[in-house]
Short mmCIF file of C-alpha atoms in Angstrom, two decimals:
data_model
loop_
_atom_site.label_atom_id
_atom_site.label_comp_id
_atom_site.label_asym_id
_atom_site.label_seq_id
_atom_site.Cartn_x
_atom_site.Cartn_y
_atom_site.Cartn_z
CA UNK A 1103 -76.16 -23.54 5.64
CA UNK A 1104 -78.00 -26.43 3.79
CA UNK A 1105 -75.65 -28.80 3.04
CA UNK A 1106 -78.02 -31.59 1.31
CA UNK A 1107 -77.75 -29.40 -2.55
CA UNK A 1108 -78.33 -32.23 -4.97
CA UNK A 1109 -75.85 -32.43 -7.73
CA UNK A 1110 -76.25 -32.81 -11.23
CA UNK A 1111 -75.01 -36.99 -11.77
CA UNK A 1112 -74.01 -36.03 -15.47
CA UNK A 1113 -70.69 -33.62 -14.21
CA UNK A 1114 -69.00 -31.70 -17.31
CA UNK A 1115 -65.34 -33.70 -16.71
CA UNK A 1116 -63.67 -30.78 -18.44
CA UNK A 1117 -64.18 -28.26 -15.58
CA UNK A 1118 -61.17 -28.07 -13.01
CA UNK A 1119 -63.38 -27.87 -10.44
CA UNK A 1120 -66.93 -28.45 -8.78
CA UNK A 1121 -69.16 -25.41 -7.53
CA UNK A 1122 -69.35 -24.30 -4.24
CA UNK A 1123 -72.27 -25.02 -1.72
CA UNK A 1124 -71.84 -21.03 -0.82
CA UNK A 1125 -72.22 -20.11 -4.40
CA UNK A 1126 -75.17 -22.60 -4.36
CA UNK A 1127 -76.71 -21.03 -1.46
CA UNK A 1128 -76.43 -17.53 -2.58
CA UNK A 1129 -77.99 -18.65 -6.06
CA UNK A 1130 -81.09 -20.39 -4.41
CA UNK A 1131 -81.81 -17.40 -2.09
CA UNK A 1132 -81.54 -15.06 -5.02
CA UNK A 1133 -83.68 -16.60 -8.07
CA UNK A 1134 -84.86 -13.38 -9.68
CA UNK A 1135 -81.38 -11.63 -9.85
CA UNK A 1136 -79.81 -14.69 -10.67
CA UNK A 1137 -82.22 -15.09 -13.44
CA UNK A 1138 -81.96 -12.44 -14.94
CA UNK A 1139 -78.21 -12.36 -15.15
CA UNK A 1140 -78.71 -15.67 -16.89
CA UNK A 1141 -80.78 -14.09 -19.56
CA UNK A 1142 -78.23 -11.54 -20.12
CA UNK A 1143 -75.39 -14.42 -20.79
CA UNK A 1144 -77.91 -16.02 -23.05
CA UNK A 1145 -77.96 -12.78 -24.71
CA UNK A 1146 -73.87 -12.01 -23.92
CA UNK A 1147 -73.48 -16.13 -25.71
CA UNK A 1148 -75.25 -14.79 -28.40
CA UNK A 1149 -72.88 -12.18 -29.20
CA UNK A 1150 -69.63 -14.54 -28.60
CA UNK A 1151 -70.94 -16.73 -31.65
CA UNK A 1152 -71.81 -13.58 -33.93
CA UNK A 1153 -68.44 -12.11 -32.90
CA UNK A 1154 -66.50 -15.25 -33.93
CA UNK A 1155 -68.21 -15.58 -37.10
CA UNK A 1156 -67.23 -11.75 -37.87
CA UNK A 1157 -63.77 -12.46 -36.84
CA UNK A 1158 -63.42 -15.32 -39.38
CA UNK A 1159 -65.82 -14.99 -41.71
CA UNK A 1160 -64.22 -17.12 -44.03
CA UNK A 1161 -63.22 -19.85 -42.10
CA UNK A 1162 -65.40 -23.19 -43.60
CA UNK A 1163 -68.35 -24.37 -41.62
CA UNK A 1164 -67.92 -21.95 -38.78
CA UNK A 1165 -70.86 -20.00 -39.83
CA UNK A 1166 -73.04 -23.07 -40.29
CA UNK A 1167 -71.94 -24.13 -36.86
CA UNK A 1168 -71.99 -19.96 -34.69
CA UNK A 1169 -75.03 -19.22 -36.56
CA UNK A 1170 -77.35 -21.85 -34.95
CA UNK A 1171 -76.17 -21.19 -31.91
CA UNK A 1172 -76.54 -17.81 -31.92
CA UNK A 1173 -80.30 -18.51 -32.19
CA UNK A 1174 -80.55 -20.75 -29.95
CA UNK A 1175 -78.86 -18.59 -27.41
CA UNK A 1176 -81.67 -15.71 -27.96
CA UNK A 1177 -84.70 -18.19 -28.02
CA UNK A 1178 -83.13 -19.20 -24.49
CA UNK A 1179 -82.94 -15.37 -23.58
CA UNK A 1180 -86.61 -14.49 -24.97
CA UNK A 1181 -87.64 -17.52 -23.05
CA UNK A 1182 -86.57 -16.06 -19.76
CA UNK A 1183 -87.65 -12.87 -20.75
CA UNK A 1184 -91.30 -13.67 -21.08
CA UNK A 1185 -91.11 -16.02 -17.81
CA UNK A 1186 -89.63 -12.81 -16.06
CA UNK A 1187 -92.98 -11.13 -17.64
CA UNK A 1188 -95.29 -13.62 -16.12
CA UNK A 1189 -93.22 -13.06 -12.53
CA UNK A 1190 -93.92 -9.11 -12.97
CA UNK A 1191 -90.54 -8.81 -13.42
CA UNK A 1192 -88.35 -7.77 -16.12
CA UNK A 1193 -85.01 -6.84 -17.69
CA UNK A 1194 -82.17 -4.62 -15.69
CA UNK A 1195 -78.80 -4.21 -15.98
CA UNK A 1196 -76.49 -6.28 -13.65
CA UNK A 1197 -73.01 -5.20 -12.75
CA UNK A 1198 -71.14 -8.85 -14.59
CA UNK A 1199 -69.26 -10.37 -12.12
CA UNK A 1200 -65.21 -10.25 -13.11
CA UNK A 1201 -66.01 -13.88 -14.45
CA UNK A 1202 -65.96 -12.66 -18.08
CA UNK A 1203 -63.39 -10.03 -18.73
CA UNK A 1204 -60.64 -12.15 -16.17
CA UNK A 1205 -61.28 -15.09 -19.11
CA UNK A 1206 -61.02 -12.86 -21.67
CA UNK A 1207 -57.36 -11.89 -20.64
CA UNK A 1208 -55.92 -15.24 -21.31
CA UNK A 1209 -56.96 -15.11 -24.74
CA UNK A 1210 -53.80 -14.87 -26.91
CA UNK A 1211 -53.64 -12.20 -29.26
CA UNK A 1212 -51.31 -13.79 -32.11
CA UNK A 1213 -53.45 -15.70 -34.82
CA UNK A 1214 -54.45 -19.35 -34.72
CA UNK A 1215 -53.98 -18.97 -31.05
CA UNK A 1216 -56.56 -16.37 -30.60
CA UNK A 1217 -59.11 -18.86 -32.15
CA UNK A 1218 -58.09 -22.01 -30.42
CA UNK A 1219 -58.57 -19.98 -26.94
CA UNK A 1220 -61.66 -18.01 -27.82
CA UNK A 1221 -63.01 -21.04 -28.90
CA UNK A 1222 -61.91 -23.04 -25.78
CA UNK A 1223 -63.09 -20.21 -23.58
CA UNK A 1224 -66.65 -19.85 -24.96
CA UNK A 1225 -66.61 -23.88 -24.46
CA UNK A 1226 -65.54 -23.55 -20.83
CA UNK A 1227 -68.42 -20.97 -19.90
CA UNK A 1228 -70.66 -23.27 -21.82
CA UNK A 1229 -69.54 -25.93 -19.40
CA UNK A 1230 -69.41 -23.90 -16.18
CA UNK A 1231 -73.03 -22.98 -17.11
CA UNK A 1232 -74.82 -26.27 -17.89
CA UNK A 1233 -72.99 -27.87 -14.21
CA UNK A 1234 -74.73 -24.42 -12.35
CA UNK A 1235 -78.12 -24.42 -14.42
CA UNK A 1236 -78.38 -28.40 -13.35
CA UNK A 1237 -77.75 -27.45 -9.74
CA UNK A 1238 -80.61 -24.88 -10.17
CA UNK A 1239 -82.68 -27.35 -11.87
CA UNK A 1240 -82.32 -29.56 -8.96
CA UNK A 1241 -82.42 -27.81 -6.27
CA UNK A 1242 -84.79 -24.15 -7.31
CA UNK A 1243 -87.99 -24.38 -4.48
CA UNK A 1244 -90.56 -23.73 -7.03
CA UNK A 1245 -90.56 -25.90 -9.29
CA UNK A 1246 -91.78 -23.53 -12.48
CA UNK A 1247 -87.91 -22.38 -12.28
CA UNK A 1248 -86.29 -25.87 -11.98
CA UNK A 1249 -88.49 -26.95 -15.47
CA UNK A 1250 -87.25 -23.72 -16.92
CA UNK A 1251 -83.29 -24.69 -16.24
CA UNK A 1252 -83.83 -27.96 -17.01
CA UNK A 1253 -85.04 -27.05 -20.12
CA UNK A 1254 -82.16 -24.62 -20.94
CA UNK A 1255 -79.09 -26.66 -19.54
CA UNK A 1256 -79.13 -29.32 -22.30
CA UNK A 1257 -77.59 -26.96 -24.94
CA UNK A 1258 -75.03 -25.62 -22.88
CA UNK A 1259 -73.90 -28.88 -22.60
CA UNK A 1260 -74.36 -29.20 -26.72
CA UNK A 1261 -72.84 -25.71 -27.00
CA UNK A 1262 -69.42 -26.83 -25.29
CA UNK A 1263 -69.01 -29.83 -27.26
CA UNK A 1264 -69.49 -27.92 -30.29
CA UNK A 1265 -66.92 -25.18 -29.43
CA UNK A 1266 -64.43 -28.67 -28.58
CA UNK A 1267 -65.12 -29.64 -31.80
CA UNK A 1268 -64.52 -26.59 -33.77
CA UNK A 1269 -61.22 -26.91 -31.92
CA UNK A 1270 -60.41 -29.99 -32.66
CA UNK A 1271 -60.99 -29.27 -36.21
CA UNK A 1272 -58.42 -27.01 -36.36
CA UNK A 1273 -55.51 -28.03 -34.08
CA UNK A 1274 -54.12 -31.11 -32.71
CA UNK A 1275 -56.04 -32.76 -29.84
CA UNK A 1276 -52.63 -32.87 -28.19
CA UNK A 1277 -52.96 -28.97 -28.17
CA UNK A 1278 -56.68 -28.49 -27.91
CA UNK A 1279 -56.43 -30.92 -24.49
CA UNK A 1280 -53.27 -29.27 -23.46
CA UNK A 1281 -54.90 -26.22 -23.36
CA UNK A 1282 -58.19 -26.40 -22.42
CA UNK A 1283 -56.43 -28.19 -19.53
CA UNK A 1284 -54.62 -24.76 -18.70
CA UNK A 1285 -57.99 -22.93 -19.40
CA UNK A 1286 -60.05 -24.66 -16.93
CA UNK A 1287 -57.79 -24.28 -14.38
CA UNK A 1288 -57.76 -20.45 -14.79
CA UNK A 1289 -61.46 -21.07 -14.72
CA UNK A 1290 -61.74 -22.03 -11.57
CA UNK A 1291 -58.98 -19.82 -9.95
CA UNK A 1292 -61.67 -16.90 -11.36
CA UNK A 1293 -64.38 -18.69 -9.37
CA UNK A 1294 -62.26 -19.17 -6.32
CA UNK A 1295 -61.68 -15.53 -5.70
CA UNK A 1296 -64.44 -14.00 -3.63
CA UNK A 1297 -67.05 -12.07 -5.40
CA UNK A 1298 -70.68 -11.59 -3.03
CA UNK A 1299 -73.49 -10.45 -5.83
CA UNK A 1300 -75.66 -13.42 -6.61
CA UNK A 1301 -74.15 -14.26 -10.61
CA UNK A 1302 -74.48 -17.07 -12.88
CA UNK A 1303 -70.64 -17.08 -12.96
CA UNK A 1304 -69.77 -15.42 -9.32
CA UNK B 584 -77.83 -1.47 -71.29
CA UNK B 585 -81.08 -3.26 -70.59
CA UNK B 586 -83.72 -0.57 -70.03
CA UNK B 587 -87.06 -3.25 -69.11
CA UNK B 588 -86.15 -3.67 -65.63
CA UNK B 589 -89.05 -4.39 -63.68
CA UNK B 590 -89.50 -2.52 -60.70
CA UNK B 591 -92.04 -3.71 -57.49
CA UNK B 592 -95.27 -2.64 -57.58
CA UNK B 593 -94.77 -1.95 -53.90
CA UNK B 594 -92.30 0.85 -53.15
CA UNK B 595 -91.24 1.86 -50.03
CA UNK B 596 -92.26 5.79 -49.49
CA UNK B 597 -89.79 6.21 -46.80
CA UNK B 598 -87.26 5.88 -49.96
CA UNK B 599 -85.94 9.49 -50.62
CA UNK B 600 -84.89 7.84 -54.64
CA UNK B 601 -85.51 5.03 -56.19
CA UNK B 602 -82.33 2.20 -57.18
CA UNK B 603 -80.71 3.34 -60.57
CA UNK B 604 -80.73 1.22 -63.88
CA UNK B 605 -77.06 0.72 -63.58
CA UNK B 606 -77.15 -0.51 -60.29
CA UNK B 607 -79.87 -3.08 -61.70
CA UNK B 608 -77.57 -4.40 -64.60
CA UNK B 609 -74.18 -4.51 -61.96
CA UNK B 610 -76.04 -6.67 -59.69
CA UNK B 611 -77.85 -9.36 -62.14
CA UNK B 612 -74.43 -9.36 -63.83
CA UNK B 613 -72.67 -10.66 -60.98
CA UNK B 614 -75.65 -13.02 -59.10
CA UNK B 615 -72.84 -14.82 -57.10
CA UNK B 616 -70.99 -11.79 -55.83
CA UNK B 617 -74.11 -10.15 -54.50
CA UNK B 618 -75.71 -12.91 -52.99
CA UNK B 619 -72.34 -13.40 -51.04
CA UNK B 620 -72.59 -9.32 -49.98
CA UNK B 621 -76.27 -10.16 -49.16
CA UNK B 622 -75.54 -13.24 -46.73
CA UNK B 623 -72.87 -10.54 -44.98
CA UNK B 624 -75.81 -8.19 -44.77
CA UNK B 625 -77.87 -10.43 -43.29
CA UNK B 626 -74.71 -11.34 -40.90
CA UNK B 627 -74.43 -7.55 -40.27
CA UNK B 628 -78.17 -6.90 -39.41
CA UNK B 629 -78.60 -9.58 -37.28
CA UNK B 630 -74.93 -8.23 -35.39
CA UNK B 631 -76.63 -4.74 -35.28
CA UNK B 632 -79.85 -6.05 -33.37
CA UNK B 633 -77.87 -7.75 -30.81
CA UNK B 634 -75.84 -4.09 -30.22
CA UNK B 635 -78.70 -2.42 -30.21
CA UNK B 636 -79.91 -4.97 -27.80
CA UNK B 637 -76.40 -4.60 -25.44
CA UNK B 638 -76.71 -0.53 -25.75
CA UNK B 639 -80.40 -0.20 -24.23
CA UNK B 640 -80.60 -3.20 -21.96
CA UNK B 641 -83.20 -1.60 -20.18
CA UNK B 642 -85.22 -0.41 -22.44
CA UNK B 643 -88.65 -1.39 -21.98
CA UNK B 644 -89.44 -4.38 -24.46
CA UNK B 645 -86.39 -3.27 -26.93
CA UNK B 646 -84.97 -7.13 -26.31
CA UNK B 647 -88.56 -8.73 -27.26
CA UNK B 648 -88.63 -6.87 -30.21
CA UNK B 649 -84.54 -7.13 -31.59
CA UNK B 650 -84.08 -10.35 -30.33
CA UNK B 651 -86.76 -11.93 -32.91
CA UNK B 652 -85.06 -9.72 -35.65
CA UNK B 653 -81.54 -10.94 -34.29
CA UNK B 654 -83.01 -14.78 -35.11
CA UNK B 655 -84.15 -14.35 -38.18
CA UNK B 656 -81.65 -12.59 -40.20
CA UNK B 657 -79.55 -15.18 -38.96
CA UNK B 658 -82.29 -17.90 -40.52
CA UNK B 659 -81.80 -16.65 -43.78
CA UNK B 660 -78.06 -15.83 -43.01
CA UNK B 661 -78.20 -19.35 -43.31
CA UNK B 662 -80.63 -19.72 -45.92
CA UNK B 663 -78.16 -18.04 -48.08
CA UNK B 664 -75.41 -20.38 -46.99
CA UNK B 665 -76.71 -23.54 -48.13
CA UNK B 666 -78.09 -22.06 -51.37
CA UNK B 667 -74.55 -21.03 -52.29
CA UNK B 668 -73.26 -24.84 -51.10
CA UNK B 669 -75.30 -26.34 -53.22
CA UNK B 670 -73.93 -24.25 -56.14
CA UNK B 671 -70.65 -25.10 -54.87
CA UNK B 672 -69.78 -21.69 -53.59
CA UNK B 673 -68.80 -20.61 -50.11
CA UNK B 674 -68.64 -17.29 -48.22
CA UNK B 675 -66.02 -14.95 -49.25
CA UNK B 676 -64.63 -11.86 -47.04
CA UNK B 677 -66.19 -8.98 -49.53
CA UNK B 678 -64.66 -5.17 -48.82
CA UNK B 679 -67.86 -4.09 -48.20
CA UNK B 680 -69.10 -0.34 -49.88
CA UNK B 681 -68.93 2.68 -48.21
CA UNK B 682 -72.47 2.76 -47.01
CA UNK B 683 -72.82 1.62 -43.94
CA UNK B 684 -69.92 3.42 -41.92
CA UNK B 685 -71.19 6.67 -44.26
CA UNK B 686 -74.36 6.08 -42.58
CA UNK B 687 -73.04 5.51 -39.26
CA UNK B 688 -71.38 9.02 -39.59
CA UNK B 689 -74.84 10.44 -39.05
CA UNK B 690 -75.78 9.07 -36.10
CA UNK B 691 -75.89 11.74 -33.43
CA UNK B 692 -73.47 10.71 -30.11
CA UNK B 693 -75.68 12.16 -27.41
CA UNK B 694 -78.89 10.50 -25.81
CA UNK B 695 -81.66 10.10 -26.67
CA UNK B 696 -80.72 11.32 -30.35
CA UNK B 697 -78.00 8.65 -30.71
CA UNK B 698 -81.18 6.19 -30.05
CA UNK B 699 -83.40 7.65 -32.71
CA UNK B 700 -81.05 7.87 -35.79
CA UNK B 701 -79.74 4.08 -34.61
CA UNK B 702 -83.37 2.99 -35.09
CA UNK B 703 -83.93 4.96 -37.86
CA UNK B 704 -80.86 4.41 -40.09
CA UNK B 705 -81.13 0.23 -39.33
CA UNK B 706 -85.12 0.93 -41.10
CA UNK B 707 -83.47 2.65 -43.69
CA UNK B 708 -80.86 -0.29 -44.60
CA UNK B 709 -83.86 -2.32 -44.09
CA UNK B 710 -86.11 -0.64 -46.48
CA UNK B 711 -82.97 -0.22 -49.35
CA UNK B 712 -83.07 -4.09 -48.66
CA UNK B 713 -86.38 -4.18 -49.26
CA UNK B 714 -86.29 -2.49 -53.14
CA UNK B 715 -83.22 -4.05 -53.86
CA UNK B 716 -84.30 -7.59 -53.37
CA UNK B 717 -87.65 -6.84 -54.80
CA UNK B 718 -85.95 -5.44 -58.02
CA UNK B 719 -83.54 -8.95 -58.03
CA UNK B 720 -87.08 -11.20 -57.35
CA UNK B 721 -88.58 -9.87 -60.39
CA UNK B 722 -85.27 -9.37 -62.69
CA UNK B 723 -83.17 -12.71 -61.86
CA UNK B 724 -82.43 -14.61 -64.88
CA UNK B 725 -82.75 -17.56 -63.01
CA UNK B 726 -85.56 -18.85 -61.43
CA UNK B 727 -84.04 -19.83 -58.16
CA UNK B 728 -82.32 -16.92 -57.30
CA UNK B 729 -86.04 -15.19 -57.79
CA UNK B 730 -87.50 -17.70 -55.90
CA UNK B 731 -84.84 -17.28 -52.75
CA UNK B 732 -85.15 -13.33 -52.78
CA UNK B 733 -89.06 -13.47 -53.09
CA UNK B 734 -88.38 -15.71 -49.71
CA UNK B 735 -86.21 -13.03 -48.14
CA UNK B 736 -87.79 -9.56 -48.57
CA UNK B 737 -90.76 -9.68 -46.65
CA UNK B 738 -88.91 -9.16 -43.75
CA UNK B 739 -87.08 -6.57 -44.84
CA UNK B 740 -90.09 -4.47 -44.95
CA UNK B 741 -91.28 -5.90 -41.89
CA UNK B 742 -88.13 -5.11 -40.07
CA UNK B 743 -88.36 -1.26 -41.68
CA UNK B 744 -92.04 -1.06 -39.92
CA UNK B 745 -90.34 -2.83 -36.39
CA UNK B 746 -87.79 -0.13 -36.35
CA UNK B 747 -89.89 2.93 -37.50
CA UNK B 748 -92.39 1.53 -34.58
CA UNK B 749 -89.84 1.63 -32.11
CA UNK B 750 -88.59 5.44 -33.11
CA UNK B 751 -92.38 6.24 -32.57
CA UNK B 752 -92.78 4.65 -29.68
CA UNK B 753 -90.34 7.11 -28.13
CA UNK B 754 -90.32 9.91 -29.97
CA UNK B 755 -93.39 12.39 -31.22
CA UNK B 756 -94.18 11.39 -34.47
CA UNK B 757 -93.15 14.83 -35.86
CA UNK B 758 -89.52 14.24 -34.59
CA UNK B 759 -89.31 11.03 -35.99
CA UNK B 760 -90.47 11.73 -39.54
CA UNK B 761 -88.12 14.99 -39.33
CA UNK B 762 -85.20 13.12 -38.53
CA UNK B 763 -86.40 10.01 -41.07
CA UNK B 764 -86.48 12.36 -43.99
CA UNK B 765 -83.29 14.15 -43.49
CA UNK B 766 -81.30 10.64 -43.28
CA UNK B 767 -83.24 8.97 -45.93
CA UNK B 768 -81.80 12.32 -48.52
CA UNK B 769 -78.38 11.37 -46.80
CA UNK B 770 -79.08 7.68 -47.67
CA UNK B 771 -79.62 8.37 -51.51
CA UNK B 772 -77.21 11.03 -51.66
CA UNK B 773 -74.64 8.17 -50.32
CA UNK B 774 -75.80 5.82 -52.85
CA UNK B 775 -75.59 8.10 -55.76
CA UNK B 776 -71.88 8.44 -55.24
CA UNK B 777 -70.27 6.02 -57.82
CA UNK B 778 -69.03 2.71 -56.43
CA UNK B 779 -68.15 0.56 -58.93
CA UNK B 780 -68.23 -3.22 -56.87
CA UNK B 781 -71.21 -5.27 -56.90
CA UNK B 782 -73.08 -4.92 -53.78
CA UNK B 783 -76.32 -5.10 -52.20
CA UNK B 784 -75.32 -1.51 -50.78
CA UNK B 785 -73.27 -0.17 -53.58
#
């Protein structure tokens, strides 16, 4: 195993914990399939901010806030789609890792909780993604695909303090901290368990 | 009842009837309630892309195509946002008419039908868009509501041709225009059922 993986200087300090060299390895000797899972939770982020905004469609200034993102997420998605095209590769369904729908159970049903998590949540893969797309961008071997992640990890980065802040807006910071606290820590426990297909969030 | 409505020169043919005179006078009577409805439709298209887009994520350049859609009814989601701001309104949840889950009862369940009348019915809602906003650019009492649907209905036409492209592209172009006729009778015959609330789809 290569154990000289550069690592991103800037780390997200709301993540529980750092990635693992063997999900680093298992990334770099993968860059296709790992690609195009990422352009599938560009697309997947997409539909997180549209959902939200149908959830609460009255709630002031989400809209102004989910909508932009939303974009953004499927310019970043038609971005790696058209890079995929210039490969000769394209498109194809992935089986997810459990990443996703283990996150999604520790979203409280009862109302405001249900926002403060799903907010929190989306901010946390946000998170997890910019630290592993500046890992790629650092340490990809051809060096078309570490310009493309560096080009796509700023806004996750944005995209996390934006869900914090549409938090924060709503509840205490006591409670936001509290439990994005709890959050990340599940987070990690998710990434801790063993899963062997080459993800953005194996 | 006003009877001088103007009417687009430009029709859509796909259009089994054309938008009554009372639905003209509901919808310049209440300029605020329908440009609320219109900023959900826009909301709504842009969430129907994206499922469309989650459905067939195989299908060969489905996601280049939808994902552009996706970005820009969101633009003019947004569009819509700020011009009711500045007037000092705000979104509003709005039950929405019976339209779109009547048309949604029409879409066959089994492949590759359930594909067709997808693509087919989201032209359709498209193309209503289309007249409707045409009829509201030319009959607007004030100036910047004309000016702001002039802006928006292009693509609504547009988006009718993307769709209607993408049937064809699949299907013979017998099948398509078959199945495009029946559900564009269904599509009037909906509308000409009385609904008394001011909406884009009413």
């Amino acid at each position: 195993m290569k154990v000289d993986n550069k690592r991103p200087a800037f780390q997200m300090k709301h993540l529980s914990s750092l990635t693992s060299d063997d999900w680093i390895e298992l990334a770099l000797s993968n860059p296709i399939e790992i690609l195009i899972d990422h352009a599938h939770c560009e697309r997947k982020a997409a539909g997180v901010a549209i959902q939200l905004m149908f959830r609460y469609p009255t709630e002031t200034n989400l809209a102004e806030v989910l909508s932009p993102i939303a974009r953004e997420e499927l310019e970043h998605f038609e971005k790696i789609l058209y890079f995929l095209k210039d490969l000769g590769h394209s498109l194809k369904a992935l089986g997810p890792p459990p990443y996703g729908s283990e996150l999604a159970k520790n979203v409280r049903k009862e109302e405001p909780y249900r926002m403060l998590d799903s907010f929190l949540i989306a901010g946390l893969i946000e998170a997890r993604s910019h630290e592993r797309l500046s890992i790629l961008a650092l340490n990809s071997d051809n060096k078309s695909f570490r310009v493309l992640y560096e080009s796509l990890l700023e806004s996750e980065a944005r995209h996390f303090g934006i869900y914090l802040k549409l938090a924060k807006n709503k509840f205490s910071k006591d409670e936001t901290c509290k439990r994005l606290e709890e959050l990340a820590k599940i987070e990690s426990e998710i990434l801790s368990e063993t899963y062997f297909l080459p993800r953005v969030h194996s």
